[in-house]
Every structure is written in C-alpha cells, then in structure tokens.
mmCIF file of C-alpha atoms in Angstrom:
data_model
loop_
_atom_site.group_PDB
_atom_site.id
_atom_site.type_symbol
_atom_site.label_atom_id
_atom_site.label_comp_id
_atom_site.label_asym_id
_atom_site.label_seq_id
_atom_site.Cartn_x
_atom_site.Cartn_y
_atom_site.Cartn_z
ATOM 1 C CA UNK A 1 -85.954 -249.288 200.026
ATOM 2 C CA UNK A 2 -85.528 -249.554 203.801
ATOM 3 C CA UNK A 3 -82.658 -248.221 205.933
ATOM 4 C CA UNK A 4 -81.055 -251.677 206.293
ATOM 5 C CA UNK A 5 -80.759 -252.088 202.518
ATOM 6 C CA UNK A 6 -79.337 -248.572 202.176
ATOM 7 C CA UNK A 7 -76.762 -249.306 204.907
ATOM 8 C CA UNK A 8 -75.777 -252.548 203.185
ATOM 9 C CA UNK A 9 -75.419 -250.747 199.849
ATOM 10 C CA UNK A 10 -73.351 -248.003 201.487
ATOM 11 C CA UNK A 11 -71.081 -250.619 203.106
ATOM 12 C CA UNK A 12 -70.582 -252.373 199.760
ATOM 13 C CA UNK A 13 -69.701 -249.070 198.065
ATOM 14 C CA UNK A 14 -67.244 -248.203 200.862
ATOM 15 C CA UNK A 15 -65.578 -251.614 200.637
ATOM 16 C CA UNK A 16 -65.320 -251.335 196.853
ATOM 17 C CA UNK A 17 -63.852 -247.813 197.086
ATOM 18 C CA UNK A 18 -61.330 -248.895 199.720
ATOM 19 C CA UNK A 19 -60.424 -251.988 197.702
ATOM 20 C CA UNK A 20 -59.839 -249.833 194.611
ATOM 21 C CA UNK A 21 -57.751 -247.385 196.653
ATOM 22 C CA UNK A 22 -55.610 -250.159 198.132
ATOM 23 C CA UNK A 23 -55.061 -251.784 194.753
ATOM 24 C CA UNK A 24 -54.124 -248.453 193.170
ATOM 25 C CA UNK A 25 -51.813 -247.370 195.987
ATOM 26 C CA UNK A 26 -50.324 -250.722 196.974
ATOM 27 C CA UNK A 27 -51.640 -252.983 199.686
ATOM 28 C CA UNK A 28 -48.599 -254.952 200.708
ATOM 29 C CA UNK A 29 -49.407 -257.795 198.325
ATOM 30 C CA UNK A 30 -48.029 -258.858 194.967
ATOM 31 C CA UNK A 31 -44.667 -257.343 194.114
ATOM 32 C CA UNK A 32 -44.842 -254.740 196.874
ATOM 33 C CA UNK A 33 -42.735 -254.955 200.000
ATOM 34 C CA UNK A 34 -44.588 -257.253 202.419
ATOM 35 C CA UNK A 35 -43.397 -255.575 205.579
ATOM 36 C CA UNK A 36 -43.130 -251.830 204.983
ATOM 37 C CA UNK A 37 -40.517 -250.180 207.155
ATOM 38 C CA UNK A 38 -39.729 -253.264 209.198
ATOM 39 C CA UNK A 39 -36.462 -253.962 207.423
ATOM 40 C CA UNK A 40 -34.927 -251.234 209.578
ATOM 41 C CA UNK A 41 -36.145 -252.262 213.028
ATOM 42 C CA UNK A 42 -34.069 -249.590 214.805
ATOM 43 C CA UNK A 43 -35.632 -246.755 212.817
ATOM 44 C CA UNK A 44 -37.497 -244.465 215.219
ATOM 45 C CA UNK A 45 -39.883 -243.482 212.410
ATOM 46 C CA UNK A 46 -41.536 -246.923 212.609
ATOM 47 C CA UNK A 47 -43.750 -247.933 215.527
ATOM 48 C CA UNK A 48 -45.167 -251.457 215.598
ATOM 49 C CA UNK A 49 -47.528 -252.878 218.213
ATOM 50 C CA UNK A 50 -48.258 -256.594 217.998
ATOM 51 C CA UNK A 51 -50.873 -258.373 220.073
ATOM 52 C CA UNK A 52 -49.251 -259.011 223.439
ATOM 53 C CA UNK A 53 -46.914 -255.990 223.193
ATOM 54 C CA UNK A 54 -47.121 -252.999 225.530
ATOM 55 C CA UNK A 55 -49.702 -250.693 223.995
ATOM 56 C CA UNK A 56 -52.044 -253.556 223.047
ATOM 57 C CA UNK A 57 -55.128 -254.154 225.177
ATOM 58 C CA UNK A 58 -58.192 -256.308 224.673
ATOM 59 C CA UNK A 59 -61.548 -256.473 226.377
ATOM 60 C CA UNK A 60 -62.405 -259.169 228.877
ATOM 61 C CA UNK A 61 -63.242 -261.928 229.535
ATOM 62 C CA UNK A 62 -60.049 -263.524 228.209
ATOM 63 C CA UNK A 63 -61.607 -266.978 227.820
ATOM 64 C CA UNK A 64 -63.807 -265.603 225.027
ATOM 65 C CA UNK A 65 -60.795 -264.757 222.861
ATOM 66 C CA UNK A 66 -59.388 -267.282 220.400
ATOM 67 C CA UNK A 67 -55.718 -267.514 219.406
ATOM 68 C CA UNK A 68 -54.371 -268.349 215.969
ATOM 69 C CA UNK A 69 -51.373 -267.813 213.718
ATOM 70 C CA UNK A 70 -50.433 -264.307 212.641
ATOM 71 C CA UNK A 71 -47.636 -261.759 212.653
ATOM 72 C CA UNK A 72 -44.747 -262.912 214.839
ATOM 73 C CA UNK A 73 -46.455 -266.302 215.214
ATOM 74 C CA UNK A 74 -49.736 -265.348 216.852
ATOM 75 C CA UNK A 75 -52.938 -263.326 216.566
ATOM 76 C CA UNK A 76 -56.323 -263.120 218.225
ATOM 77 C CA UNK A 77 -59.622 -263.685 216.491
ATOM 78 C CA UNK A 78 -63.315 -263.782 217.325
ATOM 79 C CA UNK A 79 -66.610 -264.529 215.621
ATOM 80 C CA UNK A 80 -68.191 -261.426 214.119
ATOM 81 C CA UNK A 81 -71.266 -259.936 215.737
ATOM 82 C CA UNK A 82 -74.422 -258.495 214.245
ATOM 83 C CA UNK A 83 -75.696 -256.455 217.184
ATOM 84 C CA UNK A 84 -73.250 -256.184 220.103
ATOM 85 C CA UNK A 85 -69.484 -255.717 220.414
ATOM 86 C CA UNK A 86 -68.157 -258.555 222.581
ATOM 87 C CA UNK A 87 -64.471 -258.295 221.627
ATOM 88 C CA UNK A 88 -62.567 -255.012 221.407
ATOM 89 C CA UNK A 89 -58.835 -254.567 220.857
ATOM 90 C CA UNK A 90 -56.921 -251.303 221.135
ATOM 91 C CA UNK A 91 -53.430 -250.361 219.981
ATOM 92 C CA UNK A 92 -52.086 -247.226 221.728
ATOM 93 C CA UNK A 93 -48.766 -246.008 220.297
ATOM 94 C CA UNK A 94 -46.052 -243.911 221.881
ATOM 95 C CA UNK A 95 -45.102 -241.981 218.773
ATOM 96 C CA UNK A 96 -41.774 -240.100 218.743
ATOM 97 C CA UNK A 97 -43.196 -236.860 217.318
ATOM 98 C CA UNK A 98 -46.324 -235.352 215.759
ATOM 99 C CA UNK A 99 -46.758 -235.845 212.040
ATOM 100 C CA UNK A 100 -48.364 -237.781 209.237
ATOM 101 C CA UNK A 101 -47.969 -241.548 209.601
ATOM 102 C CA UNK A 102 -48.874 -244.293 207.161
ATOM 103 C CA UNK A 103 -51.000 -246.677 209.195
ATOM 104 C CA UNK A 104 -50.908 -250.416 208.421
ATOM 105 C CA UNK A 105 -52.785 -253.427 209.786
ATOM 106 C CA UNK A 106 -51.395 -256.955 209.540
ATOM 107 C CA UNK A 107 -54.041 -259.385 208.297
ATOM 108 C CA UNK A 108 -53.290 -263.063 209.008
ATOM 109 C CA UNK A 109 -54.356 -265.733 206.523
ATOM 110 C CA UNK A 110 -56.585 -267.563 208.998
ATOM 111 C CA UNK A 111 -59.671 -266.294 210.835
ATOM 112 C CA UNK A 112 -59.959 -263.103 208.787
ATOM 113 C CA UNK A 113 -63.153 -263.740 206.824
ATOM 114 C CA UNK A 114 -65.022 -260.545 207.670
ATOM 115 C CA UNK A 115 -65.781 -258.201 204.810
ATOM 116 C CA UNK A 116 -66.531 -255.302 207.143
ATOM 117 C CA UNK A 117 -63.784 -254.831 209.773
ATOM 118 C CA UNK A 118 -64.079 -251.273 211.088
ATOM 119 C CA UNK A 119 -60.824 -249.766 212.313
ATOM 120 C CA UNK A 120 -61.623 -246.769 214.531
ATOM 121 C CA UNK A 121 -58.664 -244.404 214.477
ATOM 122 C CA UNK A 122 -58.539 -241.676 217.120
ATOM 123 C CA UNK A 123 -55.841 -239.223 216.067
ATOM 124 C CA UNK A 124 -55.323 -235.502 216.494
ATOM 125 C CA UNK A 125 -58.705 -235.157 218.240
ATOM 126 C CA UNK A 126 -60.685 -236.806 215.429
ATOM 127 C CA UNK A 127 -62.151 -240.317 215.079
ATOM 128 C CA UNK A 128 -61.958 -241.801 211.584
ATOM 129 C CA UNK A 129 -63.437 -245.149 210.610
ATOM 130 C CA UNK A 130 -61.726 -247.243 207.952
ATOM 131 C CA UNK A 131 -63.707 -250.262 206.763
ATOM 132 C CA UNK A 132 -61.594 -253.131 205.484
ATOM 133 C CA UNK A 133 -62.490 -256.415 203.819
ATOM 134 C CA UNK A 134 -60.066 -258.679 205.701
ATOM 135 C CA UNK A 135 -60.980 -261.667 203.523
ATOM 136 C CA UNK A 136 -59.064 -260.128 200.587
ATOM 137 C CA UNK A 137 -55.701 -260.428 202.374
ATOM 138 C CA UNK A 138 -53.556 -263.247 203.754
ATOM 139 C CA UNK A 139 -50.426 -262.761 205.877
ATOM 140 C CA UNK A 140 -49.819 -259.235 204.631
ATOM 141 C CA UNK A 141 -49.597 -255.633 205.738
ATOM 142 C CA UNK A 142 -52.491 -253.517 204.480
ATOM 143 C CA UNK A 143 -52.366 -249.734 204.285
ATOM 144 C CA UNK A 144 -55.275 -248.200 206.188
ATOM 145 C CA UNK A 145 -54.309 -244.663 205.178
ATOM 146 C CA UNK A 146 -52.106 -241.677 205.958
ATOM 147 C CA UNK A 147 -53.180 -240.126 209.261
ATOM 148 C CA UNK A 148 -52.026 -237.025 211.151
ATOM 149 C CA UNK A 149 -51.118 -237.878 214.757
ATOM 150 C CA UNK A 150 -50.430 -235.345 217.524
ATOM 151 C CA UNK A 151 -48.233 -237.867 219.413
ATOM 152 C CA UNK A 152 -49.877 -236.835 222.686
ATOM 153 C CA UNK A 153 -50.218 -240.357 224.144
ATOM 154 C CA UNK A 154 -54.034 -240.337 223.905
ATOM 155 C CA UNK A 155 -54.347 -241.640 220.354
ATOM 156 C CA UNK A 156 -55.227 -245.196 219.367
ATOM 157 C CA UNK A 157 -56.553 -247.646 216.806
ATOM 158 C CA UNK A 158 -59.497 -249.762 217.923
ATOM 159 C CA UNK A 159 -61.132 -252.784 216.305
ATOM 160 C CA UNK A 160 -64.305 -254.543 217.456
ATOM 161 C CA UNK A 161 -66.100 -257.699 216.414
ATOM 162 C CA UNK A 162 -69.268 -255.692 215.669
ATOM 163 C CA UNK A 163 -69.352 -255.890 211.867
ATOM 164 C CA UNK A 164 -73.040 -256.473 211.167
ATOM 165 C CA UNK A 165 -72.226 -259.962 209.869
ATOM 166 C CA UNK A 166 -72.878 -263.398 211.272
ATOM 167 C CA UNK A 167 -70.929 -266.568 210.550
ATOM 168 C CA UNK A 168 -67.634 -264.812 209.845
ATOM 169 C CA UNK A 169 -64.423 -264.227 211.814
ATOM 170 C CA UNK A 170 -62.394 -261.093 212.506
ATOM 171 C CA UNK A 171 -58.645 -261.068 213.190
ATOM 172 C CA UNK A 172 -56.861 -258.766 215.654
ATOM 173 C CA UNK A 173 -53.100 -258.652 215.040
ATOM 174 C CA UNK A 174 -50.333 -256.063 214.610
ATOM 175 C CA UNK A 175 -50.681 -252.364 213.762
ATOM 176 C CA UNK A 176 -47.808 -250.274 212.398
ATOM 177 C CA UNK A 177 -47.220 -246.530 212.140
ATOM 178 C CA UNK A 178 -44.616 -245.452 209.575
ATOM 179 C CA UNK A 179 -43.449 -241.855 209.214
#
C-alpha cells in the first residue's frame, strides 16, 4: 500500500469520525437550533465574522474568487485544488476575553461539495486542523469544536482551497465563536 492510499484512508477515517462526532453532539441540523447564539445579537459572548466583515480577509487576486448565496445573503467559493492553495480566507476575531469558545462554520447550500475542507485554527499558540465534509450540510451552522482562545488578537481560523480533490467546490462563509 503506498503513501497516497494511506493518506486517503486516513482522510476517510477522519471524516467519518468527525461526522459521527457532529451527529452525536449536534451539528446545527434537524431539530437543533440553526443559528446557535445568534438570537441574542447583543450578547458579548458571541462573536460572528461574515465574509466582508472586519476581521475577514482573503487572498488575491480578487477576480479569481466566485460569489454565491450564503449566510446574510452572500458567500465566496472556489474550485478545490489538488496540489496548490490558490484561495485562502482568514477570520481573525477580537474576542472579549480568554476562554473556551464553541467554534462554528456556516456552510451554504451551494458550492460546498468538498468532502475535505481543512479549517486551520490558530488558538492559544497551537494550530489545530479540523477536516469537514461540507457536502453533508446545507445552509446551516456546523460545530467545529470547543477551542481555548487566549483572546490576544493574534488568533484566527483559516480555510484554503487545497483539499486534495479535483472537480469539487469549497465555500468560505461566516465563522462564529460562542462562549
């Protein structure tokens, strides 16, 4: 068995484990609340960054980015890449205080066909990678996990089009931190 097959098997196992975790813990679908924490928009324990908000940046050139429907009416998307990241988005929060935050990503129904979106989370001096099958979700908030943030202004969530897949699409939309 070569390294490529082992990597593919590892990715499948990770996706299956994450899918099981999300189904067991609630993923924002079904009977669960679709927008966790957003019902109280003035609550300082919720931080939301949508594409286009302060705290959201994307790599250039802008003409290579595609726009579609998503949270608050819009989202960005790009074709997935097998070998080179061409599109990178970053969400940098200004959190009110250090602590453990539930981290959510909004997955729009269109242009989210990747099975291997890798959310790189830099928090409290550590980078964690959460792999998510975006194709399982449509217009819903998905829990990425509970993460400890130092609230030092240097932390972020980053998503790139480099998924190891061809012929699929990856969506870049809103990220939410909920205390």
